Amino acid sequence: MIKKISLLFLLLIGLQNIHSQGIFTKERLVNRENHDKKKYRWGYYLGINSLDFKIDYEEDRSELEVSKQDIVTNKQIGFNVGLIGNLRLNDFIDLRTEPGVIFNTRTLFFPNIENPRKSQNTRELQTTAVHIPVLIKISTKRLNNFKPFIVGGVSTSINLSSNEDNPDDNSVGEFRMKSNLLNYELGFGIDFFLPYFKFTPSIRGVFSTTNELVEDNAENLPSPYTSPINKLSTRGIFINFTFQ
């Protein structure tokens, strides 16, 4: 995913070089010419997301008497909604925050658990999270009525659907995860200046640095659900559509 975002960054630099050569400099009607000169700007966004897990396994899983088949994440498309606060630092750099709410559902499939009941092989994990990023947005020079940019920073997510404090574990069907996550983010987008507002589609990778796994209770260890896992971390792609 990082390689793909790096290629997009190179594309952004290419667009800036094309502009410097005058290909996009043909004079046109300029929409909202002074929009980005405001020190503070506000807006909102709607979007979709796809969340996955990065799973690091324990080096030795033989004591669990299971094969080394990997756990599978079945993903669904979720959605995001939130607000935008933007502070202009100069013509090319902005500091911004985008507090919002994320909705998604993921299902973990454990191929090593032999049980005639399908419910024992799967765990459905709901995510309803408050997501608060602090980002640096670096833009190119405006190209008539659009302006490419890259964006990156850090964020925290608070999963309101988490069952971290639940005393029950996988012995009764509860796969527990931590509520508070720390992430880093990297993405790119294009500002389109329309006659009445600025519209911005963007794509961003979000990578958790937190080990979200809560081990099963001591009396149920080794657990075929949690003992093979050394670290479980969220990673995802957000596609947002911003209106300012």
Short mmCIF file of C-alpha atoms in Angstrom, two decimals:
data_model
loop_
_atom_site.label_atom_id
_atom_site.label_comp_id
_atom_site.label_asym_id
_atom_site.label_seq_id
_atom_site.Cartn_x
_atom_site.Cartn_y
_atom_site.Cartn_z
CA MET A 1 0.00 0.00 0.00
CA ILE A 2 2.85 2.39 0.87
CA LYS A 3 4.46 1.69 -2.52
CA LYS A 4 1.24 2.64 -4.31
CA ILE A 5 0.96 5.88 -2.36
CA SER A 6 4.60 6.67 -3.19
CA LEU A 7 3.86 6.23 -6.90
CA LEU A 8 0.93 8.62 -6.56
CA PHE A 9 3.25 11.12 -4.90
CA LEU A 10 5.61 10.90 -7.90
CA LEU A 11 2.61 11.51 -10.16
CA LEU A 12 1.83 14.62 -8.15
CA ILE A 13 5.37 15.92 -8.69
CA GLY A 14 4.95 15.21 -12.41
CA LEU A 15 1.82 17.32 -12.55
CA GLN A 16 3.70 20.19 -10.95
CA ASN A 17 6.46 19.87 -13.58
CA ILE A 18 3.87 19.90 -16.36
CA HIS A 19 2.43 23.07 -14.91
CA SER A 20 5.85 24.71 -14.83
CA GLN A 21 6.18 23.97 -18.56
CA GLY A 22 2.98 25.87 -19.26
CA ILE A 23 0.71 23.08 -20.49
CA PHE A 24 -2.07 23.94 -18.02
CA THR A 25 -1.51 27.69 -17.95
CA LYS A 26 -3.99 28.62 -20.68
CA GLU A 27 -6.09 31.39 -19.18
CA ARG A 28 -9.52 30.34 -17.94
CA LEU A 29 -12.28 31.65 -15.74
CA VAL A 30 -10.99 31.28 -12.18
CA ASN A 31 -13.51 30.05 -9.60
CA ARG A 32 -13.28 31.14 -5.95
CA GLU A 33 -9.95 32.82 -6.52
CA ASN A 34 -9.39 33.85 -2.88
CA HIS A 35 -10.83 30.76 -1.23
CA ASP A 36 -7.50 29.31 -0.08
CA LYS A 37 -6.17 32.67 1.10
CA LYS A 38 -8.42 32.59 4.18
CA LYS A 39 -6.53 31.81 7.38
CA TYR A 40 -9.28 29.51 8.68
CA ARG A 41 -11.56 27.31 6.59
CA TRP A 42 -14.30 24.86 7.53
CA GLY A 43 -16.15 22.07 5.79
CA TYR A 44 -17.41 18.53 6.02
CA TYR A 45 -16.76 15.21 4.34
CA LEU A 46 -18.51 11.97 3.41
CA GLY A 47 -16.68 8.84 2.40
CA ILE A 48 -16.23 5.10 2.31
CA ASN A 49 -13.62 2.86 3.88
CA SER A 50 -12.19 -0.64 3.69
CA LEU A 51 -10.57 -1.95 6.88
CA ASP A 52 -8.25 -4.91 7.19
CA PHE A 53 -5.93 -6.38 9.82
CA LYS A 54 -2.16 -6.76 9.76
CA ILE A 55 -1.51 -9.95 11.74
CA ASP A 56 1.93 -10.87 13.10
CA TYR A 57 2.11 -14.44 14.37
CA GLU A 58 4.04 -15.99 17.22
CA GLU A 59 7.22 -17.67 15.97
CA ASP A 60 6.29 -21.08 17.39
CA ARG A 61 2.68 -22.20 17.08
CA SER A 62 3.35 -25.93 17.29
CA GLU A 63 2.28 -26.19 20.94
CA LEU A 64 -1.24 -25.24 19.91
CA GLU A 65 -1.45 -28.37 17.77
CA VAL A 66 -2.70 -26.42 14.78
CA SER A 67 -1.37 -26.05 11.28
CA LYS A 68 0.13 -22.77 10.22
CA GLN A 69 -2.74 -21.61 8.04
CA ASP A 70 -3.17 -17.86 8.30
CA ILE A 71 -6.24 -16.23 9.81
CA VAL A 72 -8.37 -14.62 7.09
CA THR A 73 -10.05 -11.21 7.30
CA ASN A 74 -13.32 -10.93 5.39
CA LYS A 75 -13.77 -7.23 4.64
CA GLN A 76 -16.82 -5.09 3.98
CA ILE A 77 -17.21 -1.53 2.74
CA GLY A 78 -17.97 0.95 5.52
CA PHE A 79 -18.57 4.67 5.52
CA ASN A 80 -17.18 7.81 7.17
CA VAL A 81 -18.65 11.21 8.00
CA GLY A 82 -17.05 14.19 9.70
CA LEU A 83 -16.06 17.85 9.86
CA ILE A 84 -12.96 19.74 8.71
CA GLY A 85 -11.00 22.52 10.34
CA ASN A 86 -8.13 24.00 8.28
CA LEU A 87 -5.40 26.48 9.30
CA ARG A 88 -3.45 28.10 6.45
CA LEU A 89 0.27 28.29 7.21
CA ASN A 90 1.40 29.57 3.80
CA ASP A 91 0.51 29.24 0.11
CA PHE A 92 1.46 25.57 0.03
CA ILE A 93 1.11 24.15 3.56
CA ASP A 94 -1.99 23.77 5.75
CA LEU A 95 -2.53 22.27 9.19
CA ARG A 96 -5.88 20.53 9.48
CA THR A 97 -8.00 18.24 11.60
CA GLU A 98 -10.85 16.05 10.40
CA PRO A 99 -12.80 14.69 13.39
CA GLY A 100 -15.41 12.17 12.33
CA VAL A 101 -17.04 8.79 12.84
CA ILE A 102 -16.14 5.50 11.10
CA PHE A 103 -18.55 2.60 10.62
CA ASN A 104 -17.36 -0.81 9.45
CA THR A 105 -17.66 -4.57 10.05
CA ARG A 106 -14.90 -7.16 9.67
CA THR A 107 -15.08 -10.92 10.11
CA LEU A 108 -12.11 -13.03 11.19
CA PHE A 109 -12.06 -16.61 9.90
CA PHE A 110 -9.95 -19.17 11.82
CA PRO A 111 -9.25 -22.07 9.43
CA ASN A 112 -7.40 -24.10 12.07
CA ILE A 113 -10.36 -24.56 14.39
CA GLU A 114 -12.14 -27.81 13.57
CA ASN A 115 -15.71 -27.56 14.71
CA PRO A 116 -18.93 -28.55 12.98
CA ARG A 117 -20.52 -25.25 13.97
CA LYS A 118 -19.50 -22.44 11.66
CA SER A 119 -19.92 -19.88 14.46
CA GLN A 120 -16.83 -21.34 16.16
CA ASN A 121 -14.64 -20.56 13.14
CA THR A 122 -15.64 -16.91 12.73
CA ARG A 123 -15.74 -13.76 14.82
CA GLU A 124 -17.62 -10.69 13.60
CA LEU A 125 -16.03 -7.42 14.76
CA GLN A 126 -18.04 -4.23 14.67
CA THR A 127 -16.34 -0.83 14.42
CA THR A 128 -18.08 2.40 15.37
CA ALA A 129 -15.12 4.68 16.03
CA VAL A 130 -14.51 8.34 16.72
CA HIS A 131 -11.54 9.22 14.51
CA ILE A 132 -9.46 12.37 15.18
CA PRO A 133 -6.50 13.04 12.85
CA VAL A 134 -4.02 15.93 12.87
CA LEU A 135 -2.64 16.34 9.37
CA ILE A 136 -0.22 18.37 7.29
CA LYS A 137 -1.47 19.13 3.78
CA ILE A 138 1.16 20.06 1.18
CA SER A 139 -0.23 21.42 -2.08
CA THR A 140 1.22 22.33 -5.46
CA LYS A 141 0.64 25.69 -7.07
CA ARG A 142 -2.97 26.08 -8.18
CA LEU A 143 -3.53 24.87 -11.77
CA ASN A 144 -6.44 27.01 -12.97
CA ASN A 145 -9.38 25.49 -11.05
CA PHE A 146 -7.70 22.49 -9.44
CA LYS A 147 -4.80 21.89 -7.08
CA PRO A 148 -3.22 18.47 -6.29
CA PHE A 149 -1.87 17.80 -2.81
CA ILE A 150 -0.45 15.15 -0.50
CA VAL A 151 -1.48 14.79 3.14
CA GLY A 152 -0.06 12.94 6.11
CA GLY A 153 -0.06 12.90 9.87
CA VAL A 154 -1.15 11.03 12.97
CA SER A 155 -4.53 10.14 14.41
CA THR A 156 -6.30 8.48 17.29
CA SER A 157 -9.36 6.24 17.02
CA ILE A 158 -11.73 5.36 19.86
CA ASN A 159 -13.82 2.29 19.05
CA LEU A 160 -17.17 2.75 20.79
CA SER A 161 -18.12 -0.84 19.83
CA SER A 162 -15.07 -2.35 21.50
CA ASN A 163 -15.58 -5.04 24.14
CA GLU A 164 -12.15 -4.61 25.72
CA ASP A 165 -13.55 -4.63 29.27
CA ASN A 166 -15.85 -7.60 28.72
CA PRO A 167 -14.93 -10.37 31.21
CA ASP A 168 -16.03 -13.03 28.69
CA ASP A 169 -13.62 -14.30 26.04
CA ASN A 170 -13.64 -16.61 23.02
CA SER A 171 -14.81 -19.54 25.15
CA VAL A 172 -18.26 -17.94 24.89
CA GLY A 173 -17.76 -16.30 21.49
CA GLU A 174 -16.27 -12.91 22.48
CA PHE A 175 -13.16 -11.81 20.55
CA ARG A 176 -11.91 -8.80 22.48
CA MET A 177 -9.98 -5.83 21.10
CA LYS A 178 -8.58 -2.61 22.54
CA SER A 179 -10.63 0.57 22.32
CA ASN A 180 -7.96 3.25 21.87
CA LEU A 181 -5.70 3.21 18.82
CA LEU A 182 -2.84 5.35 17.55
CA ASN A 183 -2.35 5.57 13.77
CA TYR A 184 -0.33 7.25 11.07
CA GLU A 185 -1.87 8.33 7.77
CA LEU A 186 -0.65 9.12 4.26
CA GLY A 187 -2.61 10.02 1.14
CA PHE A 188 -3.25 12.40 -1.72
CA GLY A 189 -6.11 14.24 -3.40
CA ILE A 190 -7.12 17.07 -5.72
CA ASP A 191 -8.95 20.29 -4.82
CA PHE A 192 -11.50 21.30 -7.47
CA PHE A 193 -12.63 24.92 -7.29
CA LEU A 194 -16.25 25.07 -8.42
CA PRO A 195 -18.32 28.27 -8.76
CA TYR A 196 -19.97 27.96 -5.31
CA PHE A 197 -17.69 25.69 -3.24
CA LYS A 198 -14.48 23.65 -3.27
CA PHE A 199 -14.89 19.91 -3.86
CA THR A 200 -12.08 17.51 -2.92
CA PRO A 201 -11.86 13.78 -3.58
CA SER A 202 -8.98 12.12 -1.72
CA ILE A 203 -7.63 8.68 -0.87
CA ARG A 204 -5.68 7.89 2.28
CA GLY A 205 -4.01 4.92 3.90
CA VAL A 206 -4.48 4.56 7.67
CA PHE A 207 -2.08 2.30 9.63
CA SER A 208 -2.49 1.50 13.33
CA THR A 209 0.65 1.19 15.47
CA THR A 210 -1.30 -0.28 18.41
CA ASN A 211 -1.49 -3.99 19.21
CA GLU A 212 -5.28 -4.26 19.41
CA LEU A 213 -5.43 -7.87 20.62
CA VAL A 214 -6.80 -8.67 24.08
CA GLU A 215 -5.68 -12.16 25.09
CA ASP A 216 -8.22 -14.73 26.19
CA ASN A 217 -8.48 -15.34 29.93
CA ALA A 218 -5.62 -17.23 31.57
CA GLU A 219 -7.70 -20.31 32.36
CA ASN A 220 -8.41 -20.74 28.62
CA LEU A 221 -4.80 -20.50 27.42
CA PRO A 222 -3.37 -21.58 25.07
CA SER A 223 -6.26 -20.30 23.00
CA PRO A 224 -6.65 -21.25 19.32
CA TYR A 225 -8.01 -17.73 18.76
CA THR A 226 -5.50 -15.43 20.44
CA SER A 227 -2.39 -17.47 21.35
CA PRO A 228 -1.11 -17.78 17.73
CA ILE A 229 -1.21 -13.97 17.34
CA ASN A 230 1.68 -11.77 18.44
CA LYS A 231 0.23 -8.49 17.16
CA LEU A 232 -3.07 -7.49 15.55
CA SER A 233 -3.29 -4.01 13.99
CA THR A 234 -5.82 -2.23 11.81
CA ARG A 235 -4.92 -0.92 8.40
CA GLY A 236 -7.34 0.60 5.95
CA ILE A 237 -8.08 2.78 2.97
CA PHE A 238 -10.33 5.83 3.22
CA ILE A 239 -11.88 7.53 0.18
CA ASN A 240 -13.36 10.87 1.23
CA PHE A 241 -15.33 13.55 -0.61
CA THR A 242 -14.88 16.96 0.98
CA PHE A 243 -17.01 20.09 0.62
CA GLN A 244 -15.71 23.52 1.70
#
